[in-house]
Short mmCIF file of C-alpha atoms in Angstrom, two decimals:
data_model
loop_
_atom_site.label_atom_id
_atom_site.label_comp_id
_atom_site.label_asym_id
_atom_site.label_seq_id
_atom_site.Cartn_x
_atom_site.Cartn_y
_atom_site.Cartn_z
CA MET A 18 0.00 0.00 0.00
CA ILE A 19 1.10 3.55 -0.71
CA ILE A 20 -0.37 6.66 0.89
CA LYS A 21 0.47 10.03 -0.66
CA LEU A 22 0.17 13.24 1.37
CA LYS A 23 0.41 16.62 -0.37
CA SER A 24 0.17 20.24 0.71
CA GLU A 25 1.57 23.58 -0.46
CA ASN A 26 1.91 24.66 3.17
CA LYS A 27 5.55 25.72 3.67
CA TYR A 28 5.41 24.08 7.10
CA PHE A 29 4.04 20.82 5.70
CA LEU A 30 6.94 18.59 6.81
CA ASP A 31 7.15 20.33 10.17
CA ILE A 32 3.50 19.51 10.82
CA LEU A 33 4.18 15.87 9.96
CA TYR A 34 7.33 15.85 12.16
CA LYS A 35 9.39 14.69 9.18
CA ASN A 36 12.85 16.14 8.61
CA PRO A 37 14.26 15.65 5.08
CA ASN A 38 17.78 16.16 6.46
CA THR A 39 17.49 13.03 8.63
CA ASP A 40 18.50 9.82 6.84
CA GLN A 41 17.73 11.53 3.54
CA GLY A 42 14.08 11.79 4.55
CA LEU A 43 13.58 8.05 5.02
CA TYR A 44 11.81 6.60 8.07
CA LEU A 45 11.44 2.84 8.57
CA LYS A 46 9.37 1.02 11.18
CA GLU A 47 8.29 -2.56 11.66
CA LEU A 48 4.57 -3.29 11.29
CA LYS A 49 3.36 -6.86 11.80
CA ASP A 50 5.55 -9.00 9.48
CA GLY A 51 6.44 -6.12 7.19
CA ILE A 52 8.03 -2.68 7.13
CA ILE A 53 6.45 0.72 6.66
CA ILE A 54 8.59 3.33 4.98
CA GLY A 55 8.09 7.08 5.13
CA ASN A 56 9.73 9.04 2.34
CA VAL A 57 10.02 12.79 1.82
CA ILE A 58 9.42 13.28 -1.91
CA SER A 59 9.61 17.08 -1.77
CA ALA A 60 8.77 19.96 0.55
CA SER A 61 5.11 19.53 -0.43
CA GLU A 62 4.78 15.74 -0.75
CA TYR A 63 5.25 12.80 1.61
CA HIS A 64 4.72 9.09 0.88
CA CYS A 65 4.05 6.16 3.22
CA VAL A 66 4.69 2.68 1.80
CA PHE A 67 4.13 -0.78 3.31
CA LEU A 68 6.28 -3.71 2.22
CA ASP A 69 5.06 -7.01 3.61
CA GLY A 70 7.23 -9.91 4.58
CA LYS A 71 4.57 -12.58 4.98
CA HIS A 72 0.77 -12.48 5.19
CA SER A 73 0.45 -9.58 7.67
CA TYR A 74 -3.16 -8.79 6.73
CA LEU A 75 -4.32 -12.16 5.48
CA PRO A 76 -7.92 -12.80 6.66
CA GLU A 77 -7.87 -16.43 5.51
CA GLU A 78 -4.83 -18.51 6.39
CA GLY A 79 -5.50 -20.92 3.56
CA ASN A 80 -5.21 -18.17 0.94
CA GLN A 81 -1.64 -17.93 -0.34
CA ILE A 82 -2.15 -14.54 -2.01
CA ASP A 83 -2.23 -11.83 0.65
CA PHE A 84 -3.54 -8.99 -1.53
CA GLN A 85 -4.97 -7.32 1.60
CA SER A 86 -1.47 -6.26 2.60
CA TYR A 87 -1.51 -3.89 -0.36
CA CYS A 88 -4.97 -2.34 -0.02
CA SER A 89 -6.53 -3.14 3.39
CA PRO A 90 -8.28 -0.26 5.23
CA LEU A 91 -6.97 -1.78 8.48
CA LEU A 92 -3.45 -1.42 7.12
CA ALA A 93 -4.23 2.21 6.22
CA LEU A 94 -5.48 2.73 9.78
CA ASN A 95 -2.32 1.19 11.25
CA MET A 96 -0.02 3.20 8.98
CA GLY A 97 -1.73 6.43 9.98
CA THR A 98 -1.26 5.59 13.65
CA GLU A 99 2.42 4.71 13.22
CA PHE A 100 3.34 7.89 11.37
CA PHE A 101 0.87 10.57 12.47
CA ASN A 102 -0.36 9.64 15.94
CA HIS A 103 0.81 13.05 17.23
CA LEU A 104 -1.86 14.69 15.03
CA TYR A 105 -4.76 12.73 16.56
CA LYS A 106 -4.96 14.80 19.74
CA GLU A 107 -7.93 16.93 20.79
CA LYS A 108 -8.21 20.00 18.56
CA ASN A 109 -7.81 22.78 21.14
CA SER A 110 -4.92 21.00 22.83
CA LEU A 111 -3.16 20.48 19.50
CA ASN A 112 -3.80 24.09 18.45
CA GLU A 113 -1.84 25.25 21.48
CA THR A 114 0.97 22.70 21.15
CA PHE A 115 4.29 24.50 20.70
CA ILE A 116 6.67 23.33 17.96
CA LEU A 117 10.05 24.10 19.49
CA TRP A 118 12.20 24.46 16.38
CA LEU A 119 9.69 26.87 14.80
CA GLU A 120 8.66 28.65 17.99
CA LYS A 121 5.09 28.49 16.68
CA THR A 122 1.91 26.60 17.52
CA TYR A 123 -0.12 24.34 15.20
CA SER A 124 -2.86 26.95 14.99
CA GLN A 125 -0.29 29.35 13.54
CA ILE A 126 1.21 27.06 10.91
CA ASP A 127 -1.43 24.45 9.94
CA THR A 128 -3.65 26.81 7.98
CA GLU A 129 -3.62 25.52 4.39
CA LYS A 130 -5.32 22.72 2.47
CA ALA A 131 -3.95 19.20 2.27
CA THR A 132 -4.73 16.13 0.15
CA ILE A 133 -4.27 12.42 0.81
CA GLU A 134 -4.35 9.88 -2.02
CA VAL A 135 -4.51 6.10 -1.70
CA PRO A 136 -4.22 4.58 -5.21
CA THR A 137 -5.59 1.16 -4.14
CA PHE A 138 -8.11 0.90 -1.32
CA PHE A 139 -10.21 -2.20 -0.59
CA ILE A 140 -13.99 -1.81 -0.12
CA ASP A 141 -16.24 -4.86 0.14
CA SER A 142 -19.53 -3.59 1.52
CA GLY A 143 -22.88 -2.10 0.59
CA TRP A 144 -21.55 1.35 1.44
CA TYR A 145 -20.48 1.81 -2.19
CA LYS A 146 -23.27 1.47 -4.70
CA ASN A 147 -24.52 3.28 -7.78
CA GLU A 148 -21.02 4.78 -8.10
CA LYS A 149 -21.42 6.58 -4.77
CA TYR A 150 -19.78 6.02 -1.40
CA LEU A 151 -22.05 6.47 1.61
CA LEU A 152 -19.78 8.68 3.71
CA SER A 153 -19.07 11.03 0.78
CA LYS A 154 -22.64 12.23 1.30
CA TYR A 155 -22.00 13.21 4.91
CA ILE A 156 -18.32 14.24 5.10
CA ASP A 157 -16.93 16.83 2.68
CA GLY A 158 -13.79 16.10 0.71
CA ILE A 159 -14.17 12.30 0.34
CA THR A 160 -13.85 11.01 -3.23
CA ILE A 161 -13.80 7.33 -4.19
CA LYS A 162 -13.37 6.06 -7.75
CA HIS A 163 -13.86 2.43 -8.72
CA LYS A 164 -10.89 0.70 -10.34
CA ILE A 165 -11.49 -3.05 -10.61
CA GLY A 166 -13.24 -5.61 -8.44
CA ASN A 167 -13.26 -4.34 -4.85
CA ASN A 168 -10.35 -1.99 -5.40
CA TYR A 169 -10.90 1.76 -5.39
CA GLU A 170 -8.90 4.97 -5.51
CA LEU A 171 -9.42 7.10 -2.39
CA THR A 172 -8.83 10.86 -2.29
CA ILE A 173 -9.32 12.99 0.82
CA GLU A 174 -9.20 16.76 1.02
CA GLY A 175 -8.90 18.70 4.26
CA ALA A 176 -8.84 22.38 5.17
CA THR A 177 -5.65 21.60 7.12
CA VAL A 178 -3.12 18.81 7.26
CA ARG A 179 -4.59 17.65 10.57
CA GLU A 180 -8.12 17.57 9.20
CA ALA A 181 -7.09 15.57 6.12
CA ILE A 182 -5.26 12.99 8.24
CA GLN A 183 -8.11 12.65 10.72
CA LYS A 184 -10.68 12.25 7.91
CA PHE A 185 -8.40 9.62 6.39
CA SER A 186 -8.29 7.66 9.64
CA LEU A 187 -12.07 7.82 10.05
CA ILE A 188 -12.71 6.58 6.49
CA ALA A 189 -10.25 3.72 7.04
CA LEU A 190 -11.99 2.93 10.35
CA PHE A 191 -15.53 2.82 8.93
CA THR A 192 -14.45 0.92 5.83
CA HIS A 193 -12.64 -1.74 7.83
CA PHE A 194 -15.58 -2.37 10.14
CA THR A 195 -18.14 -2.55 7.32
CA ASN A 196 -16.10 -4.72 4.95
CA ARG A 197 -17.19 -8.35 4.75
CA TYR A 198 -13.65 -9.52 4.05
CA ALA A 199 -11.73 -8.18 7.00
CA VAL A 200 -9.60 -9.32 9.90
CA TYR A 201 -10.91 -8.82 13.41
CA THR A 202 -9.84 -5.76 15.40
CA PHE A 203 -10.01 -5.55 19.18
CA ILE A 204 -11.93 -2.47 20.31
CA ASP A 205 -11.05 -1.14 23.74
CA ASP A 206 -11.91 2.17 25.39
CA TYR A 207 -8.64 3.74 24.22
CA PHE A 208 -9.49 2.90 20.60
CA ILE A 209 -12.99 4.36 20.96
CA GLN A 210 -11.72 7.53 22.65
CA LYS A 211 -9.09 8.08 19.98
CA HIS A 212 -11.64 8.05 17.17
CA ILE A 213 -14.26 10.04 19.06
CA THR A 214 -11.58 12.71 19.40
CA MET A 215 -11.12 12.69 15.62
CA LEU A 216 -14.86 12.88 15.00
CA THR A 217 -15.33 15.77 17.37
CA ASN A 218 -12.23 17.59 16.05
CA ILE A 219 -13.85 18.02 12.63
CA SER A 220 -16.58 20.63 12.44
CA GLY A 221 -19.82 20.00 10.56
CA ILE A 222 -19.99 16.21 10.95
CA PRO A 223 -23.73 15.39 10.82
CA TYR A 224 -25.72 13.28 13.25
CA PHE A 225 -25.87 10.23 10.97
CA VAL A 226 -22.09 9.69 11.00
CA PHE A 227 -22.19 9.57 14.82
CA TYR A 228 -25.14 7.17 14.56
CA LEU A 229 -23.06 4.88 12.32
CA PHE A 230 -20.08 5.14 14.68
CA ILE A 231 -22.20 4.00 17.64
CA LYS A 232 -23.91 1.18 15.77
CA ARG A 233 -20.88 -0.11 13.86
CA ILE A 234 -17.94 0.47 16.18
CA MET A 235 -19.15 0.36 19.79
CA ARG A 236 -19.53 -3.16 21.12
CA SER A 237 -21.35 -2.85 24.45
CA PRO A 238 -23.96 -0.70 26.22
CA VAL A 239 -21.44 -0.10 29.01
CA GLN A 240 -18.93 1.34 26.53
CA PHE A 241 -21.69 3.42 24.94
CA GLU A 242 -22.82 4.93 28.26
CA LYS A 243 -19.23 5.87 29.08
CA PHE A 244 -18.75 7.92 25.90
CA LYS A 245 -22.33 9.10 25.31
CA PRO A 246 -21.81 12.52 26.98
CA GLN A 247 -18.91 13.36 24.65
CA LEU A 248 -20.93 12.48 21.56
CA GLU A 249 -23.93 14.53 22.67
CA ALA A 250 -21.77 17.50 23.69
CA TYR A 251 -20.64 17.83 20.04
CA PHE A 252 -24.25 18.81 19.23
CA ASP A 253 -24.62 21.07 22.29
CA ASN A 254 -26.84 18.34 23.77
CA GLU A 255 -29.54 18.89 21.14
CA VAL A 256 -29.04 15.22 20.27
CA GLN A 257 -29.67 12.31 22.64
CA PHE A 258 -28.32 8.96 21.46
CA VAL A 259 -29.50 5.46 22.34
CA PHE A 260 -27.34 2.35 21.95
CA THR A 261 -29.74 0.37 19.74
CA ASP A 262 -30.30 1.18 16.07
CA THR A 263 -33.66 2.45 14.79
CA HIS A 264 -35.08 -1.03 14.09
CA GLN A 265 -33.84 -2.50 17.37
CA SER A 266 -35.19 0.50 19.28
CA ARG A 267 -38.69 -0.18 17.96
CA LYS A 268 -38.46 -3.84 18.93
CA GLU A 269 -37.16 -3.00 22.40
CA PHE A 270 -39.89 -0.41 22.91
CA ILE A 271 -42.77 -2.72 21.99
CA CYS A 272 -41.40 -5.84 23.65
CA SER A 273 -40.81 -3.93 26.88
CA LYS A 274 -44.51 -2.97 26.92
CA ILE A 275 -45.97 -6.39 26.03
CA ASN A 276 -47.98 -8.19 28.72
CA PHE A 277 -46.55 -11.71 28.91
CA ASP A 278 -49.84 -13.04 30.27
CA GLU A 279 -51.89 -12.12 27.18
CA THR A 280 -52.15 -13.43 23.62
CA VAL A 281 -50.45 -11.42 20.85
CA LEU A 282 -51.40 -10.82 17.22
CA ASP A 283 -48.53 -9.60 15.03
CA PHE A 284 -50.37 -7.91 12.14
CA GLY A 285 -47.96 -7.54 9.21
CA CYS A 286 -45.44 -9.76 10.97
CA GLY A 287 -42.83 -9.96 8.20
CA GLU A 288 -40.09 -12.41 9.17
CA LEU A 289 -41.32 -12.57 12.78
CA GLN A 290 -38.64 -10.41 14.37
CA TYR A 291 -40.92 -9.54 17.29
CA PHE A 292 -41.76 -13.16 17.98
CA LYS A 293 -38.08 -14.13 17.99
CA LEU A 294 -37.25 -11.50 20.59
CA LEU A 295 -40.31 -12.20 22.77
CA ASN A 296 -39.78 -15.95 22.57
CA LYS A 297 -36.16 -15.52 23.62
CA ARG A 298 -37.43 -13.63 26.67
CA GLY A 299 -39.84 -16.38 27.65
CA PHE A 300 -43.14 -15.35 26.08
CA ALA A 301 -45.32 -18.50 26.21
CA GLN A 302 -48.84 -17.32 25.30
CA GLU A 303 -50.35 -17.96 21.86
CA TYR A 304 -48.74 -15.72 19.26
CA TYR A 305 -50.72 -15.22 16.03
CA ALA A 306 -48.76 -14.09 12.97
CA TYR A 307 -50.41 -12.59 9.90
CA ASP A 308 -49.01 -10.93 6.79
CA GLU A 309 -50.26 -10.32 3.26
CA VAL A 310 -46.91 -11.69 2.07
CA ASP A 311 -46.55 -15.44 2.61
CA PHE A 312 -44.01 -15.92 5.39
CA LYS A 313 -45.46 -19.27 6.44
CA HIS A 314 -42.18 -20.99 5.59
CA VAL A 315 -40.44 -18.73 8.12
CA ALA A 316 -43.04 -19.60 10.77
CA ASP A 317 -42.74 -23.31 9.98
CA LYS A 318 -38.96 -23.18 10.34
CA ILE A 319 -39.18 -21.40 13.70
CA GLN A 320 -41.79 -23.88 14.95
CA ALA A 321 -39.57 -26.80 13.96
CA ASN A 322 -36.25 -25.42 15.21
CA GLU A 323 -37.45 -23.90 18.46
CA ARG A 324 -40.42 -26.18 19.17
CA ALA A 325 -42.56 -23.06 19.29
CA ASP A 326 -46.01 -24.64 19.41
CA HIS A 327 -47.50 -21.34 20.61
CA LEU A 328 -46.68 -19.68 17.27
CA VAL A 329 -49.75 -19.78 14.99
CA TRP A 330 -49.60 -18.74 11.34
CA VAL A 331 -52.86 -17.14 10.15
CA GLU A 332 -53.68 -17.62 6.48
CA LYS A 333 -56.65 -15.27 6.02
CA LEU A 334 -57.68 -11.94 7.46
CA GLU A 335 -61.18 -13.24 8.22
CA GLU A 336 -59.73 -15.67 10.75
CA LEU A 337 -58.72 -12.71 12.92
CA LYS A 338 -62.25 -11.39 13.48
CA ASP A 339 -63.09 -11.11 17.17
CA PHE A 340 -59.43 -11.58 18.15
CA GLN A 341 -58.88 -10.74 21.80
CA GLY A 342 -55.50 -9.69 23.11
CA GLN A 343 -52.58 -7.43 22.21
CA ILE A 344 -51.92 -6.38 18.61
CA ILE A 345 -48.59 -5.30 17.14
CA LEU A 346 -48.85 -3.14 14.00
CA SER A 347 -45.22 -2.05 13.62
CA GLU A 348 -43.88 -0.42 10.43
CA VAL A 349 -46.87 -1.67 8.44
CA ILE A 350 -49.10 1.23 7.49
CA GLU A 351 -46.48 3.08 5.40
CA HIS A 352 -46.15 0.06 3.08
CA ASN A 353 -49.70 0.71 1.84
CA SER A 354 -51.37 3.68 0.23
CA PHE A 355 -52.63 6.19 2.78
CA GLN A 356 -56.24 5.15 2.16
CA GLU A 357 -55.38 1.46 2.52
CA ALA A 358 -53.55 2.23 5.75
CA LYS A 359 -56.66 3.90 7.12
CA LYS A 360 -58.72 0.85 6.12
CA ILE A 361 -56.33 -1.44 8.03
CA LEU A 362 -56.60 0.67 11.18
CA ILE A 363 -60.40 0.87 10.87
CA TRP A 364 -60.65 -2.89 10.29
CA ILE A 365 -58.67 -3.56 13.47
CA ARG A 366 -60.82 -1.08 15.37
CA ASP A 367 -64.11 -2.60 14.19
CA ASN A 368 -63.25 -6.32 14.02
CA THR A 369 -61.03 -7.05 17.02
CA LYS A 370 -61.22 -6.68 20.77
CA PHE A 371 -57.67 -5.60 21.44
CA THR A 372 -56.47 -4.82 24.92
CA ASN A 373 -53.51 -2.80 23.64
CA LEU A 374 -52.71 -1.87 20.05
CA PHE A 375 -49.06 -0.94 19.34
CA VAL A 376 -48.57 1.15 16.19
CA THR A 377 -45.25 2.51 14.90
CA THR A 378 -44.30 4.35 11.70
CA PRO A 379 -41.36 6.49 10.54
CA ASP A 380 -41.51 10.20 11.33
CA LYS A 381 -40.75 11.90 8.01
CA ASP A 382 -39.45 15.01 9.79
CA PHE A 383 -36.47 12.94 10.92
CA ASN A 384 -35.44 12.12 7.34
CA VAL A 385 -33.42 15.32 7.06
CA ASN A 386 -30.91 13.65 9.40
CA TYR A 387 -30.30 11.02 6.70
CA GLU A 388 -29.75 13.79 4.13
CA LEU A 389 -33.06 12.85 2.49
CA THR A 390 -35.16 15.62 0.97
CA GLU A 391 -38.11 14.41 -1.07
CA GLU A 392 -37.30 10.68 -0.88
CA PHE A 393 -38.99 8.29 1.51
CA ARG A 394 -36.80 6.54 4.03
CA HIS A 395 -37.18 3.24 2.17
CA ASP A 396 -38.08 2.52 -1.44
CA ASP A 397 -41.04 0.30 -0.50
CA HIS A 398 -42.83 3.06 1.47
CA ASP A 399 -45.95 4.50 -0.15
CA PHE A 400 -46.20 7.44 2.24
CA GLU A 401 -44.62 8.79 5.42
CA LEU A 402 -46.16 11.02 8.07
CA SER A 403 -44.83 13.68 10.36
CA ASN A 404 -45.47 13.04 14.03
CA ALA A 405 -48.25 15.65 14.00
CA GLU A 406 -49.91 13.94 11.02
CA PHE A 407 -49.60 10.56 12.72
CA VAL A 408 -51.26 11.89 15.89
CA THR A 409 -54.09 13.36 13.80
CA LEU A 410 -54.62 10.07 11.93
CA ILE A 411 -54.74 7.97 15.11
CA ASN A 412 -57.03 10.38 16.95
CA GLU A 413 -59.36 10.50 13.95
CA ILE A 414 -59.84 6.71 13.96
CA PHE A 415 -59.48 5.76 17.61
CA PRO A 416 -61.42 7.57 20.36
CA ASN A 417 -59.83 5.15 22.85
CA PRO A 418 -57.42 6.18 25.62
CA LYS A 419 -53.91 6.25 24.17
CA THR A 420 -50.32 7.34 24.78
CA PHE A 421 -47.96 8.66 22.10
CA TYR A 422 -44.20 8.12 22.16
CA GLY A 423 -41.05 8.96 20.24
CA VAL A 424 -38.69 6.01 19.80
CA GLY A 425 -34.94 6.01 19.10
CA ASP A 426 -32.42 8.84 19.00
CA TYR A 427 -33.68 12.33 19.78
CA VAL A 428 -32.46 15.03 17.38
CA LYS A 429 -33.61 18.59 17.93
CA GLY A 430 -37.03 17.55 19.16
CA VAL A 431 -37.66 14.78 16.60
CA TYR A 432 -37.45 10.98 16.86
CA PRO A 433 -36.98 8.57 13.92
CA THR A 434 -40.09 6.59 14.90
CA SER A 435 -43.56 7.75 15.94
CA ALA A 436 -45.35 5.28 18.20
CA VAL A 437 -48.64 4.97 20.03
CA ILE A 438 -50.16 2.48 22.47
CA ILE A 439 -53.95 2.47 22.09
CA GLN A 440 -55.87 0.92 24.95
CA LYS A 441 -59.16 -0.96 24.84
CA LYS A 442 -62.33 1.11 24.76
#
């Protein structure tokens, strides 16, 4: 792998701590079974090269061709740490750091643009599709061009040398942890803190990048709670994060409210995600599953594998008339036209004797946090409602006692999911 850093800043090499008068500008360090070499090309260009000895970044021991040692994002991450770890400090602290031989601080000298180029960079995930890379939408200065197979050319632009290097490390981090073909990396608190510092050093990083960091990088609720205040402080506490992703948050919300002594009907059950979670937690009452799409094969497999005799697949809507118990209607209505959605809600109201009806749907006002404008959150949605529109719809159909909730992360007064629990009449 080769990483090329460029800047017209006359202090460029000073910022990097690289002296061209030392060993003719060459720096060599051991890394795994290979050697990384730093080379001063000119006053405005610096190269980092990795030469492998034997299978340093080989994910599969049986594979004799270790191409990952020439393009792995984990290698890029390691190279950045070996050469530029001094530039990963907290922004204000680094601004005030005094460079002795210049008698200047970083804030005085690191004031011009910088570029980092990686000619061959390995991406094997759904984050690159339709000739676009996901993070390019949320972080300025990230350009990825497809070369061949899973190899890409990565270019990063920063307002300063520090910003370019920190963006580079973050892209390598996210790419490594989302690639399917990657070696495992141990994630301790030091690792998390280091990259939170980089995230919070860069101004203008949107909510969704922090969301991805929490969901993709953090491994435990304990770790999340430890660093949560730092993440929220970046947004002046106008954002409140939860550990679970949007889908998991909905499941946790509903399953925490379910009465384990009552029957459940999962209306629009899909692949029975709610049943799987409730069953794992010991739910033993009859659980009726219904969907317009035929997921009976999924129900049959669960019944066979888990001996779940209390799971009942319902073939026809008419069989649900006069159902008594709890009803889950989660992320269903938006997959129909608005009029069809109203008919579903009215049918449940008029044909069942529910004790509690759980309804969730996306809040379209949250979509701005995904950089969506006119698009729906998912391609198979026929409509999406704001929370106010959702409240109006539910109140129009159900005169019953009810409680409305927001579920998931809280961003400037808006949640990703609108929810309601409607009680029996």
